[in-house]
Coordinates of C-alpha atoms and ligand atoms in Angstrom, one line a residue:
Chain A
M243 CA 6.8 15.0 -31.6
S244 CA 9.1 14.8 -28.4
L245 CA 7.4 14.2 -24.9
E246 CA 8.7 17.6 -23.9
K247 CA 7.0 19.5 -26.7
K248 CA 3.9 17.3 -26.5
Y249 CA 3.2 17.9 -22.7
Q250 CA 5.2 21.2 -22.2
K251 CA 2.8 22.7 -19.6
E252 CA 2.4 19.3 -17.6
I253 CA 6.2 18.7 -17.6
K254 CA 6.9 22.1 -16.2
Q255 CA 4.3 21.8 -13.5
I256 CA 5.9 18.5 -12.4
L257 CA 9.3 19.7 -12.4
A258 CA 8.3 22.7 -10.1
K259 CA 7.5 20.3 -7.2
Y260 CA 11.2 19.3 -6.7
P261 CA 14.3 21.2 -6.2
P262 CA 16.0 22.1 -9.5
E263 CA 19.0 20.1 -8.7
Q264 CA 16.9 16.9 -8.0
K265 CA 15.0 16.8 -11.1
R266 CA 15.4 13.1 -11.2
S267 CA 12.5 13.1 -8.8
A268 CA 10.1 14.0 -11.8
V269 CA 10.7 10.5 -13.4
M270 CA 7.7 8.7 -11.9
P271 CA 5.2 11.3 -12.8
I272 CA 6.6 11.9 -16.3
L273 CA 6.4 8.3 -17.0
Y274 CA 2.7 8.3 -16.1
L275 CA 2.5 11.0 -19.0
A276 CA 4.5 9.1 -21.2
Q277 CA 2.3 6.0 -21.2
R278 CA -0.9 8.0 -21.2
E279 CA -1.9 7.6 -24.9
E280 CA -0.6 4.2 -25.8
G281 CA -0.7 2.4 -22.4
Y282 CA 2.9 1.9 -22.3
V283 CA 6.2 3.7 -22.5
N284 CA 7.9 3.5 -25.8
K285 CA 11.6 3.4 -26.7
A286 CA 11.4 7.3 -27.9
A287 CA 9.7 8.3 -24.6
M288 CA 12.4 6.5 -22.5
Q289 CA 15.1 8.3 -24.5
D290 CA 13.3 11.7 -24.2
I291 CA 12.9 11.3 -20.5
A292 CA 16.7 10.1 -19.9
K293 CA 17.6 13.3 -21.7
L294 CA 15.2 15.6 -20.0
L295 CA 16.4 14.4 -16.5
D296 CA 20.0 13.8 -17.1
I297 CA 19.9 10.1 -16.4
T298 CA 20.7 7.1 -18.6
E299 CA 18.1 5.3 -20.6
T300 CA 19.0 2.1 -18.5
E301 CA 18.0 3.8 -15.5
V302 CA 14.7 4.8 -16.9
A303 CA 14.1 1.2 -18.3
S304 CA 14.9 -0.3 -14.8
I305 CA 12.3 2.1 -13.1
I306 CA 9.7 1.0 -15.6
G307 CA 10.8 -2.7 -14.8
F308 CA 10.6 -2.2 -11.0
Y309 CA 7.1 -0.7 -10.5
S310 CA 4.1 -2.7 -11.5
L311 CA 2.0 0.2 -12.8
Y312 CA 4.5 1.2 -15.6
H313 CA 4.4 -1.1 -18.7
D314 CA 6.7 -1.4 -21.6
E315 CA 4.5 -3.5 -23.7
K316 CA 1.1 -2.8 -25.4
A317 CA -2.0 -4.3 -23.8
G318 CA -5.7 -3.5 -23.9
K319 CA -6.9 0.2 -23.8
Y320 CA -7.8 -0.6 -20.2
R321 CA -6.3 -3.0 -17.9
M322 CA -8.7 -4.4 -15.5
Q323 CA -6.9 -5.2 -12.4
V324 CA -8.7 -7.5 -10.2
C325 CA -7.6 -7.9 -6.5
N326 CA -7.5 -11.6 -5.4
D327 CA -5.1 -11.1 -2.4
L328 CA -6.0 -12.7 1.0
P329 CA -8.6 -10.3 2.4
C330 CA -10.5 -9.9 -1.0
A331 CA -10.2 -13.6 -1.6
L332 CA -12.1 -14.2 1.8
R333 CA -15.1 -12.2 0.3
G334 CA -15.3 -14.0 -3.0
A335 CA -12.7 -12.3 -5.3
D336 CA -11.1 -15.7 -6.8
E337 CA -14.8 -16.7 -7.7
F338 CA -15.6 -13.2 -9.3
L339 CA -12.3 -13.5 -11.2
N340 CA -13.0 -16.9 -12.5
N341 CA -16.4 -15.9 -13.5
L342 CA -15.3 -12.8 -15.2
C343 CA -12.8 -14.8 -17.4
G344 CA -15.8 -17.1 -18.3
N345 CA -17.9 -14.3 -19.3
L346 CA -15.1 -12.5 -21.1
G347 CA -13.8 -15.6 -22.8
I348 CA -10.2 -15.0 -21.7
K349 CA -7.6 -16.0 -19.2
V350 CA -6.1 -13.8 -16.7
G351 CA -3.3 -12.1 -18.7
E352 CA -5.2 -12.1 -21.8
T353 CA -7.0 -9.3 -23.8
T354 CA -10.5 -9.3 -25.3
A355 CA -10.5 -9.7 -29.1
D356 CA -11.4 -6.1 -29.6
G357 CA -8.3 -5.0 -27.9
L358 CA -10.4 -3.1 -25.2
V359 CA -9.7 -5.1 -21.7
T360 CA -6.8 -6.7 -20.6
L361 CA -7.6 -8.8 -17.4
E362 CA -4.9 -9.1 -14.8
A363 CA -5.0 -10.2 -11.1
V364 CA -3.3 -8.0 -8.7
T365 CA -2.3 -7.6 -5.0
C366 CA -4.2 -5.6 -2.3
L367 CA -5.5 -2.4 -3.4
A368 CA -6.4 -1.0 -0.1
A369 CA -10.1 -1.6 -0.7
C370 CA -10.5 -5.1 1.1
D371 CA -13.8 -4.1 2.7
K372 CA -15.3 -3.6 -0.6
A373 CA -14.5 -6.8 -2.5
P374 CA -14.9 -7.9 -5.1
M375 CA -13.1 -4.8 -6.6
F376 CA -10.8 -3.9 -9.3
Q377 CA -9.1 -0.9 -10.7
T378 CA -9.1 0.0 -14.3
Q379 CA -5.9 1.6 -15.7
G380 CA -6.4 3.6 -18.8
P381 CA -5.8 6.6 -20.6
D382 CA -7.8 8.6 -18.1
G383 CA -5.7 7.4 -15.2
I384 CA -6.5 4.8 -12.7
K385 CA -10.1 4.3 -11.2
Y386 CA -11.5 2.0 -8.4
H387 CA -14.6 0.0 -9.1
E388 CA -15.8 -1.5 -5.6
N389 CA -18.5 -3.9 -4.2
M390 CA -18.6 -5.3 -7.9
T391 CA -20.8 -8.0 -9.4
I392 CA -20.4 -9.7 -12.7
D393 CA -23.3 -7.7 -14.2
K394 CA -22.1 -4.4 -13.1
T395 CA -18.7 -5.3 -14.6
L396 CA -20.0 -6.5 -17.9
E397 CA -22.1 -3.1 -17.9
L398 CA -18.8 -1.1 -17.4
I399 CA -17.2 -3.0 -20.2
E400 CA -20.3 -2.1 -22.5
A401 CA -20.0 1.5 -21.6
L402 CA -16.4 1.7 -22.2
K403 CA -17.3 0.1 -25.8
R404 CA -19.7 2.7 -26.5
A405 CA -17.5 5.4 -25.5
E406 CA -15.0 3.9 -27.8
G407 CA -17.4 3.9 -30.8
E408 CA -18.2 7.5 -30.2
V409 CA -14.4 8.4 -30.3
K410 CA -13.8 6.8 -33.4
Chain B
M671 CA 7.0 11.1 18.0
K672 CA 10.2 11.4 16.6
W673 CA 10.3 15.0 15.5
S674 CA 12.7 15.9 18.2
F675 CA 15.4 13.7 16.8
I676 CA 15.8 15.9 13.7
D677 CA 19.3 17.1 12.9
N678 CA 19.2 20.9 13.3
K679 CA 22.8 21.5 12.0
N680 CA 21.8 20.5 8.4
W681 CA 19.2 22.0 6.4
P682 CA 16.8 22.2 4.5
H683 CA 14.5 19.9 6.3
Y684 CA 11.6 17.9 4.9
V685 CA 8.5 16.4 5.9
V686 CA 7.2 13.3 4.1
A687 CA 3.5 11.7 4.6
N688 CA 3.6 8.0 3.9
A689 CA 0.4 7.3 2.2
D690 CA 1.5 4.0 0.4
E691 CA -0.9 1.9 2.2
S692 CA -0.3 -1.5 0.7
E693 CA -0.3 -3.9 3.4
P694 CA -3.1 -6.5 2.5
G695 CA -6.0 -5.7 4.9
T696 CA -5.1 -2.2 5.4
F697 CA -7.5 0.6 4.1
K698 CA -7.7 3.3 6.6
D699 CA -5.4 6.0 5.2
R700 CA -7.4 6.3 2.1
E701 CA -10.7 6.8 4.0
I702 CA -8.9 9.5 6.2
M703 CA -7.7 11.4 3.2
E704 CA -11.0 11.1 1.3
S705 CA -13.3 12.0 4.3
N706 CA -11.1 14.2 6.5
P707 CA -8.5 15.8 4.1
F708 CA -8.1 19.2 6.0
Q709 CA -7.5 17.7 9.4
F710 CA -4.6 15.4 7.6
L711 CA -3.4 18.3 5.8
E712 CA -3.3 20.4 8.9
G713 CA -1.4 17.9 10.7
L714 CA 1.0 17.8 7.9
A715 CA 1.5 21.6 8.1
L716 CA 1.9 21.6 11.8
A717 CA 4.7 19.1 11.7
S718 CA 6.4 20.9 8.9
Y719 CA 6.3 24.1 10.9
A720 CA 7.4 22.4 14.2
V721 CA 10.6 21.2 12.5
G722 CA 11.1 24.3 10.1
A723 CA 10.3 22.4 6.8
T724 CA 9.3 24.7 3.9
V725 CA 8.4 21.8 1.6
A726 CA 6.1 18.6 2.6
Y727 CA 5.5 15.7 0.3
I728 CA 2.7 13.2 0.3
Y729 CA 3.8 10.0 -1.0
L730 CA 0.7 8.1 -2.1
R731 CA 0.7 4.4 -3.8
G732 CA 0.0 4.8 -7.4
E733 CA -3.4 3.2 -7.3
F734 CA -4.4 6.3 -5.2
W735 CA -4.6 8.5 -8.4
Q736 CA -8.0 9.7 -7.6
V737 CA -7.1 10.5 -4.0
A738 CA -4.1 12.4 -5.1
A739 CA -6.2 14.5 -7.4
F740 CA -8.7 15.3 -4.7
L741 CA -5.9 16.3 -2.3
D742 CA -4.5 18.4 -4.9
E743 CA -7.9 20.3 -5.0
K744 CA -7.8 20.5 -1.1
I745 CA -4.3 21.8 -0.9
A746 CA -5.2 24.4 -3.7
E747 CA -8.2 25.6 -1.5
M748 CA -5.9 25.9 1.4
E749 CA -3.4 28.1 -0.6
K750 CA -6.1 30.2 -1.7
A751 CA -7.5 30.8 1.8
G752 CA -3.9 31.7 3.0
Y753 CA -3.2 28.3 5.0
L754 CA -0.5 27.3 2.7
G755 CA 2.1 29.3 0.8
D756 CA 4.4 32.4 1.6
N757 CA 4.4 34.2 4.8
L758 CA 1.8 32.2 6.6
F759 CA -0.1 34.0 9.3
G760 CA 2.2 37.1 9.0
K761 CA 5.1 35.0 10.1
D762 CA 8.5 34.7 8.2
Y763 CA 7.4 31.0 7.3
S764 CA 6.3 29.4 3.9
L765 CA 5.2 26.1 3.2
K766 CA 4.4 24.1 0.1
I767 CA 2.7 20.7 0.0
F768 CA 3.1 18.4 -2.9
T769 CA 1.5 15.0 -3.7
H770 CA 3.6 12.4 -5.4
L771 CA 2.2 9.2 -6.8
G772 CA 4.2 5.7 -6.5
A773 CA 3.4 3.2 -9.1
G774 CA 2.8 -0.1 -7.5
A775 CA 5.4 -1.5 -5.0
Y776 CA 4.5 -2.5 -1.3
I777 CA 8.2 -1.9 -0.5
C778 CA 7.7 1.8 -1.0
G779 CA 5.9 1.8 2.2
E780 CA 9.2 1.2 4.1
E781 CA 10.4 4.5 4.8
T782 CA 13.9 4.6 3.3
A783 CA 12.5 2.7 0.3
L784 CA 9.9 5.5 -0.2
L785 CA 12.5 8.1 0.1
E786 CA 14.5 6.4 -2.7
S787 CA 11.4 6.4 -4.7
L788 CA 10.7 9.9 -4.2
E789 CA 14.2 10.8 -5.4
G790 CA 13.3 8.9 -8.7
K791 CA 15.0 5.7 -8.1
R792 CA 14.0 2.2 -7.6
G793 CA 12.3 1.7 -4.2
Q794 CA 14.8 -0.3 -2.4
P795 CA 15.4 0.1 1.2
R796 CA 18.6 1.8 2.4
V797 CA 21.2 0.6 4.8
R798 CA 20.6 2.0 8.1
P799 CA 21.8 3.8 10.2
P800 CA 21.7 6.6 9.0
F801 CA 18.1 7.1 9.7
P802 CA 15.7 9.6 7.9
P803 CA 15.9 12.4 10.9
S804 CA 19.5 13.0 10.1
F805 CA 19.9 11.6 6.4
G806 CA 16.6 11.3 4.8
L807 CA 15.1 12.9 1.5
Y808 CA 17.9 14.2 -0.8
G809 CA 20.2 13.3 2.2
K810 CA 18.5 16.2 4.3
P811 CA 17.2 15.5 7.8
T812 CA 13.4 14.1 7.1
I813 CA 10.4 13.4 9.3
I814 CA 8.3 10.6 8.0
N815 CA 5.1 9.4 9.4
N816 CA 2.0 7.8 8.5
V817 CA -1.2 9.5 7.4
E818 CA -3.0 8.6 10.5
T819 CA -0.4 9.8 12.7
F820 CA -0.5 13.4 11.1
T821 CA -4.2 13.4 11.3
N822 CA -4.1 12.9 15.0
V823 CA -1.8 16.1 15.7
P824 CA -4.3 19.0 15.3
M825 CA -6.8 17.4 17.8
I826 CA -3.7 16.3 20.5
L827 CA -2.6 20.0 20.3
A828 CA -6.0 21.4 20.5
N829 CA -7.1 19.1 23.4
G830 CA -3.7 18.4 25.2
A831 CA -1.7 15.2 25.5
D832 CA -3.5 14.4 28.8
W833 CA -6.8 14.3 27.0
Y834 CA -5.3 11.8 24.3
K835 CA -3.9 9.8 27.0
S836 CA -7.2 9.6 28.8
M837 CA -8.2 7.2 26.1
G838 CA -6.7 3.9 25.4
T839 CA -4.6 2.0 27.9
Q840 CA -1.5 2.4 29.9
D841 CA 0.5 0.8 27.2
S842 CA -1.0 2.3 24.0
A843 CA -2.6 5.9 24.6
G844 CA -5.3 7.0 22.6
V845 CA -7.4 5.7 19.6
K846 CA -6.7 3.4 16.6
I847 CA -8.3 3.0 13.3
F848 CA -8.9 -0.8 13.2
S849 CA -9.3 -2.0 9.4
L850 CA -11.6 -5.1 9.7
S851 CA -11.7 -7.4 6.9
G852 CA -12.4 -11.0 6.2
R853 CA -15.4 -13.3 7.0
V854 CA -17.2 -10.8 9.0
R855 CA -20.5 -9.5 8.2
K856 CA -19.6 -5.8 8.3
P857 CA -16.0 -5.2 7.2
G858 CA -14.7 -1.5 7.5
N859 CA -12.7 0.9 9.5
Y860 CA -13.6 1.4 13.0
E861 CA -11.9 4.2 15.2
L862 CA -11.8 2.7 18.6
P863 CA -9.8 3.2 21.9
F864 CA -6.7 0.9 22.1
G865 CA -7.7 -1.7 24.5
T866 CA -11.0 -2.6 22.7
T867 CA -11.1 -6.4 22.7
F868 CA -11.1 -8.5 19.5
R869 CA -14.5 -9.8 20.5
Q870 CA -15.9 -6.1 20.6
L871 CA -14.3 -5.4 17.2
I872 CA -15.6 -8.5 15.4
Y873 CA -18.9 -8.9 17.0
E874 CA -20.3 -5.5 18.3
H875 CA -18.8 -3.4 15.5
G876 CA -18.0 -6.1 12.8
G877 CA -21.6 -7.7 13.1
G878 CA -20.2 -11.1 13.9
I879 CA -19.2 -13.8 11.3
Q880 CA -21.0 -14.5 8.1
E881 CA -23.5 -17.4 8.5
G882 CA -22.9 -17.4 12.1
R883 CA -19.9 -19.5 12.1
P884 CA -17.0 -19.7 14.8
V885 CA -13.8 -17.5 14.2
K886 CA -10.8 -20.0 13.5
A887 CA -8.0 -17.5 13.6
I888 CA -7.1 -13.9 13.3
M889 CA -4.3 -11.9 11.8
A890 CA -3.8 -8.7 13.6
A891 CA -1.4 -6.7 11.2
G892 CA -2.5 -7.8 7.7
A893 CA -0.5 -10.4 5.7
S894 CA 2.5 -9.5 7.9
S895 CA 1.0 -11.1 10.8
S896 CA 1.5 -14.3 12.8
I897 CA -1.7 -16.3 12.6
I898 CA -3.6 -16.4 16.0
V899 CA -5.4 -19.6 17.0
V900 CA -8.5 -18.2 18.3
D901 CA -10.2 -19.3 21.6
D902 CA -12.5 -17.3 24.1
K903 CA -9.4 -16.0 25.9
V904 CA -8.0 -14.6 22.6
L905 CA -11.4 -13.0 21.6
D906 CA -11.4 -11.2 25.1
T907 CA -7.9 -10.0 24.7
P908 CA -7.5 -6.1 24.7
M909 CA -6.1 -4.8 21.4
D910 CA -3.0 -2.9 22.7
Y911 CA 0.7 -3.4 21.6
A912 CA 2.1 -5.1 24.7
T913 CA -1.1 -7.2 25.4
V914 CA -1.3 -8.4 21.6
R915 CA 2.4 -9.7 22.1
T916 CA 1.5 -11.8 25.1
I917 CA -0.7 -14.1 22.7
G918 CA 2.2 -14.5 20.3
A919 CA 1.4 -11.7 17.6
D920 CA 1.9 -8.0 16.9
L921 CA -0.8 -5.4 16.5
G922 CA 1.4 -3.5 14.0
S923 CA -1.2 -1.5 11.6
A924 CA -4.1 -3.0 13.3
S925 CA -5.5 -4.5 10.0
V926 CA -7.6 -7.2 11.5
I927 CA -8.2 -10.1 9.1
V928 CA -10.7 -12.7 10.3
L929 CA -10.7 -16.3 9.3
D930 CA -13.5 -18.6 10.0
D931 CA -13.8 -22.3 10.2
T932 CA -14.3 -22.6 6.5
V933 CA -10.7 -21.4 5.7
D934 CA -7.9 -23.7 5.3
I935 CA -4.6 -22.2 6.7
D936 CA -2.6 -23.8 3.9
W937 CA -4.4 -21.6 1.5
V938 CA -3.8 -18.6 3.8
V939 CA -0.1 -19.2 3.6
N940 CA -0.2 -19.7 -0.3
K941 CA -1.9 -16.3 -0.6
T942 CA 0.5 -14.4 1.6
I943 CA 3.5 -15.9 0.0
H944 CA 2.2 -15.1 -3.4
F945 CA 1.9 -11.5 -2.1
F946 CA 5.5 -11.3 -0.6
K947 CA 7.2 -13.1 -3.6
H948 CA 5.7 -10.7 -5.7
E949 CA 6.6 -7.8 -3.6
S950 CA 10.2 -8.4 -2.4
C951 CA 12.6 -5.8 -3.9
G952 CA 15.2 -8.3 -4.6
K953 CA 17.8 -6.2 -2.9
C954 CA 19.1 -8.9 -0.7
T955 CA 19.4 -12.7 -1.1
P956 CA 17.7 -14.3 1.9
C957 CA 14.5 -12.4 1.0
R958 CA 14.6 -12.9 -2.8
E959 CA 15.7 -16.5 -2.9
G960 CA 13.7 -17.4 0.4
N961 CA 10.5 -16.1 -1.1
Y962 CA 11.2 -17.8 -4.5
W963 CA 11.5 -21.2 -2.7
M964 CA 8.5 -20.5 -0.3
K965 CA 6.3 -19.7 -3.4
N966 CA 7.2 -23.0 -5.1
L967 CA 6.8 -25.0 -2.1
T968 CA 3.3 -23.4 -0.9
T969 CA 2.1 -23.8 -4.4
R970 CA 3.0 -27.4 -4.5
I971 CA 1.6 -28.2 -0.9
H972 CA -1.6 -26.1 -1.6
S973 CA -2.0 -27.9 -5.1
G974 CA -2.0 -31.3 -3.1
D975 CA 1.1 -32.4 -4.8
G976 CA 3.2 -31.7 -1.6
S977 CA 4.5 -34.0 0.9
K978 CA 5.3 -33.9 4.6
A979 CA 8.9 -33.3 3.7
D980 CA 7.9 -30.4 1.7
V981 CA 6.3 -28.8 4.6
D982 CA 9.3 -29.3 6.8
L983 CA 11.3 -27.7 4.1
L984 CA 9.1 -24.7 4.0
L985 CA 9.2 -24.3 7.5
N986 CA 13.0 -24.5 7.4
V987 CA 13.4 -22.1 4.7
A988 CA 11.3 -19.5 6.5
K989 CA 13.2 -19.9 9.6
Q990 CA 16.6 -19.6 7.9
M991 CA 15.5 -16.4 6.7
Q992 CA 14.5 -14.7 10.0
G993 CA 17.1 -12.4 11.3
K994 CA 18.8 -12.2 8.1
C995 CA 17.0 -9.7 5.8
L996 CA 18.0 -6.1 5.2
C997 CA 14.4 -4.8 5.9
A998 CA 11.3 -5.9 7.8
L999 CA 9.5 -7.3 4.5
G1000 CA 11.6 -10.3 4.6
E1001 CA 10.8 -10.9 8.3
F1002 CA 7.2 -10.3 7.6
S1003 CA 7.1 -12.8 4.8
T1004 CA 7.8 -15.6 7.2
M1005 CA 5.3 -14.9 9.7
A1006 CA 2.3 -16.6 8.5
V1007 CA 4.4 -19.5 7.2
V1008 CA 6.0 -20.3 10.6
T1009 CA 2.9 -19.8 12.7
G1010 CA 0.5 -21.4 10.1
I1011 CA 2.6 -24.7 10.1
E1012 CA 3.5 -24.7 13.9
R1013 CA 0.0 -23.8 15.2
F1014 CA -2.2 -25.5 12.5
P1015 CA -0.4 -28.6 11.6
Q1016 CA -3.5 -30.7 10.7
D1017 CA -4.4 -28.2 7.8
F1018 CA -1.0 -29.1 6.3
K1019 CA -1.4 -32.9 7.1
K1020 CA -4.7 -32.7 5.4
V1021 CA -3.3 -31.7 2.0
V1022 CA -0.1 -33.5 1.7
K1023 CA 0.4 -36.9 0.2
A1024 CA 0.7 -39.7 2.7
Ligands
FMN565 C1 8.0 -3.6 4.1 C2 7.1 -2.6 4.9 C3 6.1 -1.8 4.4 C4 5.6 -0.6 5.1 N1 4.5 0.1 4.5 C5 3.9 1.0 5.3 C6 3.1 1.8 4.6 O1 2.2 1.5 3.6 N2 2.5 2.8 5.3 C7 3.0 3.4 6.5 O2 2.6 4.5 7.0 N3 4.1 2.8 6.9 C8 4.6 1.5 6.3 N4 5.7 0.9 7.0 C9 6.4 1.6 8.0 C10 7.3 2.7 7.7 O3 8.6 2.3 7.4 C11 7.5 3.7 8.8 O4 7.8 3.1 9.9 C12 6.2 4.5 9.1 O5 5.9 5.4 7.8 C13 6.5 5.5 10.3 O6 5.0 6.0 10.5 P1 4.4 6.1 12.0 O7 5.5 6.0 12.9 O8 3.8 7.5 12.0 O9 3.6 5.0 12.0 C14 6.3 -0.3 6.3 C15 7.5 -0.9 6.7 C16 7.9 -1.9 5.9 C17 9.0 -2.7 6.5
SF4_566 S1 14.1 -7.8 2.9 FE1 13.2 -8.3 1.0 S2 12.4 -6.2 0.6 FE2 13.7 -5.8 2.2 S3 15.5 -5.1 1.2 FE3 15.8 -7.3 1.1 S4 14.9 -8.2 -0.7 FE4 14.1 -6.0 -0.4
FES567 S1 -7.0 -7.5 -0.3 FE1 -8.0 -6.8 -2.3 S2 -8.1 -4.7 -1.5 FE2 -7.0 -5.5 0.0

């Protein structure tokens, strides 16, 4: 199904935010819609967006490439993005990230064997007073998890796993 | 405020709130929007009315997904109550406020890059002039301010400019939200008058340093700061824009990162360059290439494989970049490098091979 058909209502709401002759502005919110299900924007969706907004497919691809929250490749269902930028690192974020790698048995950039979590290191998320912290990017959008410990993080992953089981 | 500069011959006008908040060490706008949304939205509405804009956008960094959803609710409440929408307060004036999420790019905090991004393009800064008040969103006159600036408007209008000026210092009027982070016991946002000293911020409000250690250095404007060597005189410096300049730094966004004596400055510089290399938008050569080289050099130096010649080269690359970049990001990226190497030579001597 084309993106336009699938998210008819959402796309209409998005387009209403911008002047009709400037519908290109809708590209960012529509890209979020396009990667909602699979966690990345596939080729067909890029074509749909280009057509819908009267821009070229190359332009859509270059926007995906420019912004770090858009992805053109499949990863885990949830991207766990740990901030280890300077202020967080001054409050133990590097150690936290290392321990997390150890506990999950994966390196930064890798995905757990069950395909649930991809671990990433990111720059400042504007929560520097609540380190260690990370965000999860998944089908339900982006959520912050602050003042985290390894235990709390592993619990969160367990909860995501359980939710997964219920869906299936 | 620059609202009076807006071009009144060209219409429509737009107002945009900059909620991109991505400077490492800055986390005040998010707290304002979450805990005081109506004062912010009211300020944005007042600014829009003042310049005759009938549409205002709030550009939030993409990570503020939950904040945007929350603001959307508050905007809907205001529409329902008749504070936003058509024919407001019986006047021939309508206003709509929309949120717009970015998608992870620090450069989109730079106002012209933000406008490009809002237009659905890659967020790269424009060549200026022209400036947004004459050529902004969709080429139309646009006022763009930070979240905190808009949030201050309702109180200033209600109590008068004299009231606001009664706080702060001669140079910097009023109050400021200081984002305090790093090795302090109680990091967080503290709204204090300009002129509060570093010592008051760190010790009275921030609870002092973890394990009671001494402060070694301060970065007063996030990762874009020059690194200040701390002594008693520095701690007693009042934080306003003019006075902080006299100690070789800028107050900028007032994001105060505190480094204690356990922190090595070569590590700090490695962290800041990792950030800027990642965030350089690539539009101009000095910033793109300079950050590439600085990243290689700081990585090598910090890992212990560097030589004194590498440190000299790093300093040289940073200095070569200064004054040559299209936007301030390029300049920002050199600040910690230059001041780190010049003010903390022993930290670099310690890690390089003899
Ligand atoms: C690289 C760069 C990043 C910036 N990031 C932000 C930001 O995240 N938030 C912000 O309000 N201003 C940011 N600015 C400053 C804006 O360009 C602009 O000056 C500001 O929004 C004006 O608001 P004010 O006058 O109300 O402070 C940034 C500037 C540069 C050069
Ligand atoms: S200085 Fe850096 S961020 Fe600014 S326009 Fe040039 S490449 Fe882009
Ligand atoms: S440095 Fe991690 S949130 Fe700011």
